[in-house]
mmCIF file of C-alpha atoms in Angstrom:
data_model
loop_
_atom_site.group_PDB
_atom_site.id
_atom_site.type_symbol
_atom_site.label_atom_id
_atom_site.label_comp_id
_atom_site.label_asym_id
_atom_site.label_seq_id
_atom_site.Cartn_x
_atom_site.Cartn_y
_atom_site.Cartn_z
ATOM 1 C CA MET S 354 -3.756 25.403 0.768
ATOM 2 C CA ILE S 355 -5.391 23.295 3.421
ATOM 3 C CA ASN S 356 -2.448 21.528 5.008
ATOM 4 C CA LEU S 357 -3.336 17.909 4.392
ATOM 5 C CA PHE S 358 0.296 16.960 4.851
ATOM 6 C CA SER S 359 1.022 17.993 8.452
ATOM 7 C CA ASP S 360 1.760 15.159 10.877
ATOM 8 C CA GLU S 361 -1.354 15.941 12.891
ATOM 9 C CA MET S 362 -3.572 15.876 9.804
ATOM 10 C CA ARG S 363 -1.998 12.687 8.460
ATOM 11 C CA ARG S 364 -2.639 10.912 11.771
ATOM 12 C CA ASN S 365 -6.332 11.749 11.616
ATOM 13 C CA PRO S 366 -7.530 13.404 8.383
ATOM 14 C CA TYR S 367 -11.060 12.086 8.698
ATOM 15 C CA PRO S 368 -12.854 14.990 10.457
ATOM 16 C CA LEU S 369 -11.552 17.343 7.747
ATOM 17 C CA PHE S 370 -12.481 14.852 5.038
ATOM 18 C CA ASP S 371 -16.023 14.739 6.444
ATOM 19 C CA ARG S 372 -16.372 18.528 6.313
ATOM 20 C CA LEU S 373 -14.927 18.886 2.812
ATOM 21 C CA ARG S 374 -16.898 15.975 1.395
ATOM 22 C CA SER S 375 -20.169 17.516 2.511
ATOM 23 C CA SER S 376 -19.350 21.138 1.641
ATOM 24 C CA SER S 377 -17.011 20.959 -1.365
ATOM 25 C CA PRO S 378 -16.434 17.432 -2.695
ATOM 26 C CA VAL S 379 -14.442 19.019 -5.541
ATOM 27 C CA LEU S 380 -11.790 21.367 -4.180
ATOM 28 C CA HIS S 381 -9.246 23.486 -6.069
ATOM 29 C CA ASP S 382 -6.215 24.924 -4.332
ATOM 30 C CA PRO S 383 -5.063 28.006 -6.318
ATOM 31 C CA SER S 384 -1.617 28.169 -4.710
ATOM 32 C CA SER S 385 -0.599 24.705 -5.934
ATOM 33 C CA ASP S 386 -3.154 24.399 -8.763
ATOM 34 C CA LEU S 387 -4.079 20.990 -7.368
ATOM 35 C CA TRP S 388 -7.616 19.605 -7.581
ATOM 36 C CA MET S 389 -8.957 17.137 -5.013
ATOM 37 C CA ILE S 390 -12.009 14.873 -5.121
ATOM 38 C CA PHE S 391 -13.381 13.702 -1.762
ATOM 39 C CA ASP S 392 -16.601 11.747 -2.361
ATOM 40 C CA TYR S 393 -16.960 8.053 -3.202
ATOM 41 C CA ASP S 394 -18.779 8.471 -6.521
ATOM 42 C CA GLY S 395 -16.335 11.119 -7.745
ATOM 43 C CA VAL S 396 -13.266 9.082 -6.765
ATOM 44 C CA LYS S 397 -14.659 5.884 -8.278
ATOM 45 C CA ARG S 398 -15.486 7.708 -11.502
ATOM 46 C CA MET S 399 -11.948 9.055 -11.801
ATOM 47 C CA LEU S 400 -10.410 5.640 -11.155
ATOM 48 C CA SER S 401 -12.733 4.045 -13.724
ATOM 49 C CA ASP S 402 -12.357 6.409 -16.692
ATOM 50 C CA PRO S 403 -8.833 6.392 -18.190
ATOM 51 C CA ASP S 404 -10.129 8.122 -21.324
ATOM 52 C CA VAL S 405 -10.613 11.311 -19.294
ATOM 53 C CA PHE S 406 -8.416 10.835 -16.224
ATOM 54 C CA SER S 407 -4.925 9.762 -17.271
ATOM 55 C CA SER S 408 -2.471 7.899 -15.054
ATOM 56 C CA ARG S 409 0.557 9.199 -16.966
ATOM 57 C CA HIS S 410 2.080 11.303 -14.224
ATOM 58 C CA GLY S 411 5.195 9.877 -12.658
ATOM 59 C CA PRO S 412 7.867 7.247 -13.385
ATOM 60 C CA LYS S 413 7.425 4.728 -16.206
ATOM 61 C CA TRP S 414 5.568 2.248 -14.012
ATOM 62 C CA LEU S 415 2.506 0.140 -14.737
ATOM 63 C CA VAL S 416 0.366 2.348 -12.482
ATOM 64 C CA PHE S 417 1.500 5.460 -14.367
ATOM 65 C CA SER S 418 0.506 4.216 -17.812
ATOM 66 C CA ASP S 419 -2.666 4.302 -19.939
ATOM 67 C CA PRO S 420 -4.067 1.902 -22.525
ATOM 68 C CA PRO S 421 -2.874 0.509 -24.836
ATOM 69 C CA ARG S 422 0.562 0.362 -23.174
ATOM 70 C CA HIS S 423 -1.015 -0.387 -19.797
ATOM 71 C CA THR S 424 -3.093 -3.222 -21.278
ATOM 72 C CA LYS S 425 0.021 -4.897 -22.684
ATOM 73 C CA LEU S 426 2.086 -4.441 -19.539
ATOM 74 C CA ARG S 427 -0.630 -5.713 -17.238
ATOM 75 C CA ALA S 428 -1.280 -8.780 -19.415
ATOM 76 C CA LEU S 429 2.414 -9.660 -19.356
ATOM 77 C CA ILE S 430 2.817 -9.116 -15.640
ATOM 78 C CA MET S 431 -0.366 -10.992 -14.713
ATOM 79 C CA ARG S 432 1.111 -14.099 -16.347
ATOM 80 C CA ALA S 433 4.083 -13.810 -14.017
ATOM 81 C CA PHE S 434 1.962 -12.936 -10.952
ATOM 82 C CA THR S 435 -0.738 -15.607 -10.939
ATOM 83 C CA PRO S 436 -3.018 -16.635 -8.052
ATOM 84 C CA ARG S 437 -1.170 -19.956 -7.946
ATOM 85 C CA VAL S 438 2.161 -18.177 -7.414
ATOM 86 C CA ILE S 439 0.651 -16.183 -4.544
ATOM 87 C CA ALA S 440 -1.032 -19.214 -2.962
ATOM 88 C CA ASN S 441 2.223 -21.178 -3.059
ATOM 89 C CA LEU S 442 3.863 -18.460 -0.932
ATOM 90 C CA GLU S 443 1.618 -19.111 2.079
ATOM 91 C CA PRO S 444 3.803 -21.653 3.921
ATOM 92 C CA ARG S 445 6.903 -19.509 3.504
ATOM 93 C CA ILE S 446 5.127 -16.323 4.639
ATOM 94 C CA ARG S 447 3.895 -18.153 7.735
ATOM 95 C CA GLU S 448 7.436 -19.357 8.448
ATOM 96 C CA LEU S 449 8.843 -15.831 8.125
ATOM 97 C CA SER S 450 6.086 -14.342 10.294
ATOM 98 C CA ARG S 451 6.654 -16.828 13.098
ATOM 99 C CA ALA S 452 10.430 -16.440 12.934
ATOM 100 C CA LEU S 453 10.169 -12.665 13.276
ATOM 101 C CA LEU S 454 7.870 -12.960 16.294
ATOM 102 C CA ASP S 455 10.182 -15.540 17.874
ATOM 103 C CA GLN S 456 12.890 -12.856 18.036
ATOM 104 C CA THR S 457 10.839 -10.518 20.264
ATOM 105 C CA ILE S 458 7.929 -12.414 21.765
ATOM 106 C CA GLU S 459 9.584 -13.346 25.077
ATOM 107 C CA ARG S 460 10.400 -9.699 25.862
ATOM 108 C CA GLY S 461 6.754 -8.729 26.136
ATOM 109 C CA GLU S 462 7.434 -5.599 24.120
ATOM 110 C CA MET S 463 8.511 -4.649 20.609
ATOM 111 C CA ASP S 464 8.262 -2.045 17.922
ATOM 112 C CA LEU S 465 5.549 -3.635 15.815
ATOM 113 C CA ALA S 466 6.687 -1.660 12.760
ATOM 114 C CA ALA S 467 10.477 -2.146 12.914
ATOM 115 C CA ASP S 468 10.404 -5.682 14.327
ATOM 116 C CA PHE S 469 7.541 -7.169 12.335
ATOM 117 C CA SER S 470 5.352 -5.289 9.884
ATOM 118 C CA VAL S 471 8.220 -3.650 7.928
ATOM 119 C CA PRO S 472 10.570 -6.633 7.560
ATOM 120 C CA LEU S 473 7.874 -9.236 6.811
ATOM 121 C CA PRO S 474 6.660 -7.900 3.429
ATOM 122 C CA MET S 475 10.190 -6.807 2.507
ATOM 123 C CA MET S 476 11.448 -10.362 3.045
ATOM 124 C CA VAL S 477 8.522 -11.803 1.094
ATOM 125 C CA ILE S 478 9.128 -9.496 -1.879
ATOM 126 C CA ALA S 479 12.877 -10.138 -1.871
ATOM 127 C CA GLU S 480 12.278 -13.899 -1.924
ATOM 128 C CA MET S 481 9.624 -13.581 -4.632
ATOM 129 C CA LEU S 482 12.084 -11.706 -6.826
ATOM 130 C CA GLY S 483 14.903 -14.061 -5.952
ATOM 131 C CA ILE S 484 17.084 -11.393 -4.334
ATOM 132 C CA PRO S 485 19.934 -12.655 -2.112
ATOM 133 C CA LEU S 486 19.651 -12.094 1.626
ATOM 134 C CA VAL S 487 22.748 -9.859 1.682
ATOM 135 C CA ASP S 488 21.044 -7.394 -0.695
ATOM 136 C CA ARG S 489 17.955 -6.726 1.451
ATOM 137 C CA PRO S 490 19.442 -3.689 3.284
ATOM 138 C CA ARG S 491 19.991 -2.145 -0.147
ATOM 139 C CA PHE S 492 16.339 -2.901 -0.912
ATOM 140 C CA GLN S 493 15.275 -0.971 2.173
ATOM 141 C CA ARG S 494 17.367 2.069 1.218
ATOM 142 C CA TRP S 495 15.917 2.062 -2.293
ATOM 143 C CA SER S 496 12.408 1.805 -0.896
ATOM 144 C CA ASP S 497 12.962 4.807 1.386
ATOM 145 C CA VAL S 498 14.131 6.955 -1.548
ATOM 146 C CA ILE S 499 11.184 5.892 -3.723
ATOM 147 C CA LEU S 500 8.795 6.747 -0.884
ATOM 148 C CA ASN S 501 10.154 10.287 -0.824
ATOM 149 C CA MET S 502 8.907 10.841 -4.391
ATOM 150 C CA SER S 503 5.524 11.820 -2.945
ATOM 151 C CA TYR S 504 7.171 15.073 -1.816
ATOM 152 C CA THR S 505 7.502 16.207 -5.433
ATOM 153 C CA ILE S 506 3.854 17.254 -5.202
ATOM 154 C CA SER S 507 4.756 20.081 -2.823
ATOM 155 C CA GLY S 508 7.339 21.748 -5.089
ATOM 156 C CA GLY S 509 10.376 23.668 -3.888
ATOM 157 C CA ALA S 510 13.735 22.407 -2.660
ATOM 158 C CA GLY S 511 12.278 19.274 -1.072
ATOM 159 C CA ALA S 512 10.719 18.229 -4.365
ATOM 160 C CA ALA S 513 13.955 18.820 -6.279
ATOM 161 C CA GLU S 514 15.978 16.832 -3.759
ATOM 162 C CA ALA S 515 13.508 13.925 -3.872
ATOM 163 C CA ALA S 516 13.611 13.861 -7.678
ATOM 164 C CA THR S 517 17.428 13.927 -7.734
ATOM 165 C CA GLU S 518 17.692 11.084 -5.212
ATOM 166 C CA PHE S 519 15.150 9.039 -7.159
ATOM 167 C CA ALA S 520 17.091 9.500 -10.398
ATOM 168 C CA ALA S 521 20.295 8.330 -8.710
ATOM 169 C CA VAL S 522 18.599 5.289 -7.175
ATOM 170 C CA THR S 523 16.973 4.431 -10.520
ATOM 171 C CA THR S 524 20.414 4.356 -12.148
ATOM 172 C CA GLU S 525 21.736 2.155 -9.332
ATOM 173 C CA MET S 526 18.744 -0.181 -9.519
ATOM 174 C CA ASN S 527 19.033 -0.483 -13.291
ATOM 175 C CA ALA S 528 22.679 -1.535 -13.023
ATOM 176 C CA TYR S 529 21.764 -4.086 -10.352
ATOM 177 C CA LEU S 530 18.900 -5.387 -12.494
ATOM 178 C CA THR S 531 21.163 -5.736 -15.538
ATOM 179 C CA ASP S 532 23.319 -8.195 -13.610
ATOM 180 C CA GLN S 533 20.334 -10.067 -12.173
ATOM 181 C CA ILE S 534 18.628 -10.406 -15.578
ATOM 182 C CA ALA S 535 21.855 -11.683 -17.162
ATOM 183 C CA VAL S 536 22.029 -14.398 -14.499
ATOM 184 C CA ARG S 537 18.389 -15.439 -15.145
ATOM 185 C CA ARG S 538 18.918 -15.670 -18.888
ATOM 186 C CA VAL S 539 21.852 -18.036 -18.426
ATOM 187 C CA ALA S 540 20.316 -20.003 -15.537
ATOM 188 C CA PRO S 541 16.555 -19.382 -14.996
ATOM 189 C CA LYS S 542 15.321 -19.651 -11.413
ATOM 190 C CA ASP S 543 11.959 -20.295 -9.816
ATOM 191 C CA ASP S 544 11.379 -16.641 -8.957
ATOM 192 C CA LEU S 545 9.337 -13.661 -10.083
ATOM 193 C CA LEU S 546 12.244 -11.921 -11.808
ATOM 194 C CA THR S 547 12.742 -14.970 -14.050
ATOM 195 C CA ARG S 548 9.011 -15.009 -14.832
ATOM 196 C CA LEU S 549 9.130 -11.340 -15.789
ATOM 197 C CA VAL S 550 12.161 -11.952 -18.030
ATOM 198 C CA GLU S 551 10.445 -14.916 -19.717
ATOM 199 C CA ALA S 552 6.844 -13.573 -19.873
ATOM 200 C CA GLN S 553 5.385 -13.178 -23.383
ATOM 201 C CA VAL S 554 2.105 -12.054 -24.925
ATOM 202 C CA ASP S 555 1.824 -12.505 -28.692
ATOM 203 C CA GLY S 556 5.562 -13.042 -28.859
ATOM 204 C CA GLU S 557 6.392 -9.774 -27.087
ATOM 205 C CA ARG S 558 8.511 -9.593 -23.944
ATOM 206 C CA LEU S 559 8.967 -6.860 -21.355
ATOM 207 C CA THR S 560 11.827 -4.449 -21.980
ATOM 208 C CA GLN S 561 14.377 -3.910 -19.224
ATOM 209 C CA GLU S 562 12.913 -0.445 -18.625
ATOM 210 C CA GLU S 563 9.502 -2.025 -18.069
ATOM 211 C CA ILE S 564 10.952 -4.689 -15.764
ATOM 212 C CA LEU S 565 12.734 -1.936 -13.827
ATOM 213 C CA GLY S 566 9.481 -0.021 -13.472
ATOM 214 C CA PHE S 567 7.690 -3.056 -12.103
ATOM 215 C CA PHE S 568 10.690 -3.825 -9.857
ATOM 216 C CA GLN S 569 10.410 -0.336 -8.321
ATOM 217 C CA LEU S 570 6.634 -0.521 -8.053
ATOM 218 C CA LEU S 571 6.689 -3.922 -6.361
ATOM 219 C CA LEU S 572 9.438 -2.831 -4.002
ATOM 220 C CA LEU S 573 7.368 0.140 -2.875
ATOM 221 C CA GLY S 574 3.734 -0.928 -3.177
ATOM 222 C CA GLY S 575 4.268 -4.514 -2.121
ATOM 223 C CA GLN S 576 5.953 -3.470 1.090
ATOM 224 C CA GLU S 577 4.343 -0.207 2.115
ATOM 225 C CA THR S 578 0.703 -1.229 1.714
ATOM 226 C CA THR S 579 1.074 -4.412 3.750
ATOM 227 C CA THR S 580 3.176 -2.723 6.435
ATOM 228 C CA ASN S 581 0.522 -0.082 6.964
ATOM 229 C CA LEU S 582 -2.315 -2.594 6.787
ATOM 230 C CA ILE S 583 -0.801 -4.577 9.684
ATOM 231 C CA ASN S 584 0.043 -1.478 11.744
ATOM 232 C CA ASN S 585 -3.332 0.121 11.097
ATOM 233 C CA ALA S 586 -5.131 -3.081 12.119
ATOM 234 C CA PHE S 587 -3.356 -2.887 15.474
ATOM 235 C CA LEU S 588 -4.357 0.766 15.898
ATOM 236 C CA CYS S 589 -7.971 -0.041 14.989
ATOM 237 C CA PHE S 590 -8.144 -2.784 17.601
ATOM 238 C CA VAL S 591 -6.495 -0.662 20.302
ATOM 239 C CA GLU S 592 -9.131 2.012 19.679
ATOM 240 C CA ASN S 593 -11.971 -0.521 19.411
ATOM 241 C CA PRO S 594 -11.402 -3.240 22.042
ATOM 242 C CA ASP S 595 -14.958 -4.513 21.582
ATOM 243 C CA GLN S 596 -14.124 -5.422 17.983
ATOM 244 C CA LEU S 597 -10.897 -7.123 19.079
ATOM 245 C CA ALA S 598 -12.848 -9.200 21.600
ATOM 246 C CA ARG S 599 -15.332 -10.048 18.876
ATOM 247 C CA LEU S 600 -12.534 -11.221 16.585
ATOM 248 C CA ARG S 601 -10.830 -13.280 19.285
ATOM 249 C CA ALA S 602 -14.163 -14.996 19.947
ATOM 250 C CA ALA S 603 -14.738 -15.649 16.218
ATOM 251 C CA PRO S 604 -11.392 -15.873 14.364
ATOM 252 C CA GLY S 605 -13.249 -16.674 11.154
ATOM 253 C CA LEU S 606 -14.105 -12.964 10.977
ATOM 254 C CA LEU S 607 -10.479 -12.078 10.204
ATOM 255 C CA PRO S 608 -10.904 -11.686 6.398
ATOM 256 C CA SER S 609 -13.849 -9.338 6.996
ATOM 257 C CA ALA S 610 -11.867 -7.474 9.659
ATOM 258 C CA ILE S 611 -8.997 -6.939 7.203
ATOM 259 C CA GLU S 612 -11.415 -5.430 4.668
ATOM 260 C CA GLU S 613 -12.737 -3.082 7.343
ATOM 261 C CA VAL S 614 -9.202 -1.957 8.255
ATOM 262 C CA LEU S 615 -8.595 -1.264 4.563
ATOM 263 C CA ARG S 616 -11.707 0.904 4.487
ATOM 264 C CA TYR S 617 -11.465 2.577 7.884
ATOM 265 C CA ARG S 618 -7.719 3.345 7.817
ATOM 266 C CA SER S 619 -6.844 3.051 4.130
ATOM 267 C CA PRO S 620 -3.078 2.438 3.729
ATOM 268 C CA LEU S 621 -3.159 4.510 0.520
ATOM 269 C CA GLN S 622 -4.924 7.833 1.091
ATOM 270 C CA TRP S 623 -4.833 9.354 -2.389
ATOM 271 C CA ILE S 624 -3.969 8.556 -6.003
ATOM 272 C CA TYR S 625 -2.835 10.892 -8.808
ATOM 273 C CA ARG S 626 -4.737 11.444 -12.032
ATOM 274 C CA LEU S 627 -4.197 13.980 -14.873
ATOM 275 C CA THR S 628 -7.146 15.363 -16.838
ATOM 276 C CA LYS S 629 -6.890 14.731 -20.592
ATOM 277 C CA ARG S 630 -9.575 17.312 -21.366
ATOM 278 C CA ASP S 631 -11.928 19.710 -19.616
ATOM 279 C CA VAL S 632 -14.309 17.699 -17.452
ATOM 280 C CA LEU S 633 -17.271 18.471 -15.188
ATOM 281 C CA VAL S 634 -17.229 16.849 -11.749
ATOM 282 C CA HIS S 635 -20.165 17.693 -9.498
ATOM 283 C CA GLY S 636 -20.861 20.750 -11.618
ATOM 284 C CA GLN S 637 -17.328 22.141 -11.415
ATOM 285 C CA LYS S 638 -15.126 22.290 -14.486
ATOM 286 C CA ILE S 639 -11.631 20.871 -14.080
ATOM 287 C CA PRO S 640 -9.540 22.104 -17.036
ATOM 288 C CA ALA S 641 -7.435 19.807 -19.199
ATOM 289 C CA GLY S 642 -3.914 19.050 -18.039
ATOM 290 C CA LYS S 643 -4.593 19.469 -14.313
ATOM 291 C CA LEU S 644 -3.272 17.210 -11.580
ATOM 292 C CA VAL S 645 -6.092 15.719 -9.516
ATOM 293 C CA LEU S 646 -5.842 13.813 -6.249
ATOM 294 C CA THR S 647 -8.483 11.144 -5.776
ATOM 295 C CA MET S 648 -8.888 11.102 -1.993
ATOM 296 C CA VAL S 649 -9.398 7.394 -1.401
ATOM 297 C CA GLY S 650 -9.266 7.727 2.380
ATOM 298 C CA SER S 651 -12.164 10.177 2.239
ATOM 299 C CA ALA S 652 -14.166 8.131 -0.278
ATOM 300 C CA ASN S 653 -13.999 5.129 2.042
ATOM 301 C CA ARG S 654 -15.699 7.185 4.787
ATOM 302 C CA ASP S 655 -18.510 8.529 2.549
ATOM 303 C CA PRO S 656 -21.908 8.139 4.304
ATOM 304 C CA GLN S 657 -23.593 8.011 0.900
ATOM 305 C CA GLN S 658 -21.880 4.652 0.382
ATOM 306 C CA PHE S 659 -21.193 3.277 3.869
ATOM 307 C CA ARG S 660 -23.666 3.173 6.736
ATOM 308 C CA ASP S 661 -22.237 4.812 9.870
ATOM 309 C CA PRO S 662 -18.823 5.163 8.158
ATOM 310 C CA GLY S 663 -17.049 6.494 11.250
ATOM 311 C CA ARG S 664 -17.675 3.212 13.080
ATOM 312 C CA PHE S 665 -15.126 0.395 12.867
ATOM 313 C CA ASP S 666 -17.184 -2.761 12.311
ATOM 314 C CA ILE S 667 -15.405 -6.021 11.482
ATOM 315 C CA THR S 668 -18.655 -7.570 10.216
ATOM 316 C CA ARG S 669 -19.449 -4.768 7.749
ATOM 317 C CA ASP S 670 -21.183 -6.186 4.688
ATOM 318 C CA PRO S 671 -21.199 -5.076 1.948
ATOM 319 C CA ASN S 672 -17.877 -3.265 2.057
ATOM 320 C CA PRO S 673 -17.048 -1.986 -1.463
ATOM 321 C CA HIS S 674 -14.032 0.082 -0.374
ATOM 322 C CA LEU S 675 -11.549 1.538 -2.855
ATOM 323 C CA ALA S 676 -8.409 0.881 -0.814
ATOM 324 C CA PHE S 677 -6.796 -1.081 -3.656
ATOM 325 C CA GLY S 678 -8.107 1.251 -6.354
ATOM 326 C CA HIS S 679 -10.705 0.421 -8.978
ATOM 327 C CA GLY S 680 -10.940 -0.325 -12.684
ATOM 328 C CA ILE S 681 -8.009 -1.174 -14.927
ATOM 329 C CA HIS S 682 -5.486 -0.116 -12.274
ATOM 330 C CA PHE S 683 -6.909 -2.262 -9.461
ATOM 331 C CA CYS S 684 -3.860 -3.354 -7.470
ATOM 332 C CA LEU S 685 -2.258 -6.548 -8.801
ATOM 333 C CA GLY S 686 -0.702 -7.100 -5.381
ATOM 334 C CA ALA S 687 -4.002 -7.018 -3.465
ATOM 335 C CA PRO S 688 -4.202 -10.831 -3.047
ATOM 336 C CA LEU S 689 -0.630 -10.934 -1.720
ATOM 337 C CA SER S 690 -1.241 -8.067 0.702
ATOM 338 C CA ARG S 691 -4.405 -9.720 2.010
ATOM 339 C CA LEU S 692 -2.605 -13.047 2.406
ATOM 340 C CA GLU S 693 0.303 -11.493 4.308
ATOM 341 C CA ALA S 694 -2.069 -9.558 6.565
ATOM 342 C CA ARG S 695 -4.141 -12.675 7.291
ATOM 343 C CA ILE S 696 -1.040 -14.675 8.263
ATOM 344 C CA ALA S 697 0.554 -11.838 10.252
ATOM 345 C CA LEU S 698 -2.607 -10.960 12.180
ATOM 346 C CA THR S 699 -3.384 -14.619 12.882
ATOM 347 C CA ASP S 700 0.055 -15.001 14.444
ATOM 348 C CA LEU S 701 -0.310 -11.771 16.419
ATOM 349 C CA LEU S 702 -3.736 -12.741 17.736
ATOM 350 C CA GLU S 703 -2.438 -16.139 18.847
ATOM 351 C CA ARG S 704 0.846 -15.031 20.336
ATOM 352 C CA VAL S 705 0.370 -11.456 21.558
ATOM 353 C CA LYS S 706 -2.125 -11.142 24.420
ATOM 354 C CA GLU S 707 -3.376 -8.089 26.314
ATOM 355 C CA TRP S 708 -1.674 -5.763 23.869
ATOM 356 C CA MET S 709 -1.426 -2.004 24.314
ATOM 357 C CA LEU S 710 0.546 0.968 23.047
ATOM 358 C CA ALA S 711 3.820 1.457 24.947
ATOM 359 C CA SER S 712 3.875 5.228 24.443
ATOM 360 C CA ASP S 713 1.410 8.068 24.912
ATOM 361 C CA GLU S 714 3.211 10.174 22.297
ATOM 362 C CA PRO S 715 1.343 10.719 19.001
ATOM 363 C CA TRP S 716 2.701 8.361 16.381
ATOM 364 C CA GLU S 717 4.918 9.727 13.611
ATOM 365 C CA PRO S 718 3.475 9.230 10.099
ATOM 366 C CA ARG S 719 5.471 7.217 7.573
ATOM 367 C CA LYS S 720 7.556 9.092 5.030
ATOM 368 C CA ALA S 721 5.350 9.013 1.948
ATOM 369 C CA LEU S 722 2.683 11.719 1.986
ATOM 370 C CA HIS S 723 0.092 9.512 0.283
ATOM 371 C CA VAL S 724 0.175 6.633 2.788
ATOM 372 C CA HIS S 725 -1.375 6.309 6.241
ATOM 373 C CA GLY S 726 0.370 4.586 9.117
ATOM 374 C CA PRO S 727 3.119 4.973 11.756
ATOM 375 C CA VAL S 728 6.899 4.912 11.337
ATOM 376 C CA ARG S 729 7.239 3.294 14.763
ATOM 377 C CA LEU S 730 4.661 1.467 16.849
ATOM 378 C CA PRO S 731 6.065 0.464 20.265
ATOM 379 C CA ILE S 732 3.741 -1.980 22.019
ATOM 380 C CA ARG S 733 3.600 -3.982 25.259
ATOM 381 C CA PHE S 734 1.870 -7.303 25.635
ATOM 382 C CA GLU S 735 1.647 -10.601 27.465
ATOM 383 C CA PRO S 736 3.514 -13.253 25.451
ATOM 384 C CA GLY S 737 1.338 -16.077 24.183
ATOM 385 C CA LYS S 738 2.296 -19.598 23.232
ATOM 386 C CA ARG S 739 5.237 -20.302 20.931
ATOM 387 C CA ALA S 740 4.061 -21.298 17.479
ATOM 388 C CA PRO S 741 4.782 -24.845 16.265
ATOM 389 C CA ALA S 742 7.200 -25.374 13.425
ATOM 390 C CA VAL S 743 5.759 -24.892 9.951
ATOM 391 C CA ALA S 744 5.285 -28.252 8.244
#
């Protein structure tokens, strides 16, 4: 099998993606029996057609379900995850972002990942759920174990160990959730966990198993995507100082710049699907019951869809990237991730001047095989002004 999972390849998979997309956009690896789709149209088709490409491969999470169960779950969860709820988080996210930077800004150096981009979304999610401050280290440990589930794709001892650890953490999380749900039923709070407990569609509530699945999904997806989006934005600007200068001169371009980071260095590089029946993709037959990887990171560099796709351009328009998926499984957390990135990058641009990488060593990829971004990102900079208190 082409080793898509080596550290070197995960740092920069795009030259290989370019070659495969042009020569074999549908690729089968006989040793693992995995199929991979590399082009934009093929990936978008797979993400858009749940009647042929099933999501039922993995834990009992929203993203691993098909209609009609998926339709019910999503309708329930959307009522507990409204745009108003997200918008109301903005002042608190800004307060957390500034407080984290206050801890390191005077030093003129920090690990952008450990000191900022990892704790910020974790703190936001914990507060959204209503989790006590003392429990956040436990959150981080759970998240690390869930991330390791991507290794089950490779088989062997590593896959078995990851599955065993996930099962143990699921049991631990379920016991924790039982206590938290009992508290909400006696004394409801203004938090997401209470909204999930109380949410109803046609008189039907979420089961505890379904709440647990969303709890795990939010813990992982809500943190990891935003962490990598912030880190990858920094890497993009280090590599493209002209675009950083352009953004500093016109801060109103930040929302467009975030979309370009999502396309150019997609935090999520591939998504699982399972074929329900034999299907032709670009003239090749993929048999029923086969695991297929939709290579989102490759699709977002497809020259058939994006002009000069290897160029990082913060004014790119249109920019119909697939970084948050497509179709019925489009990421519910996308608005939150965009909001956190906008606040975090605004604070960094204002308070971190003349930034640069503090190490010449190649960065180490994060644990999960399907995500793109560094574990650590040591940087040096000239400290900017201290931010005013949040009103």
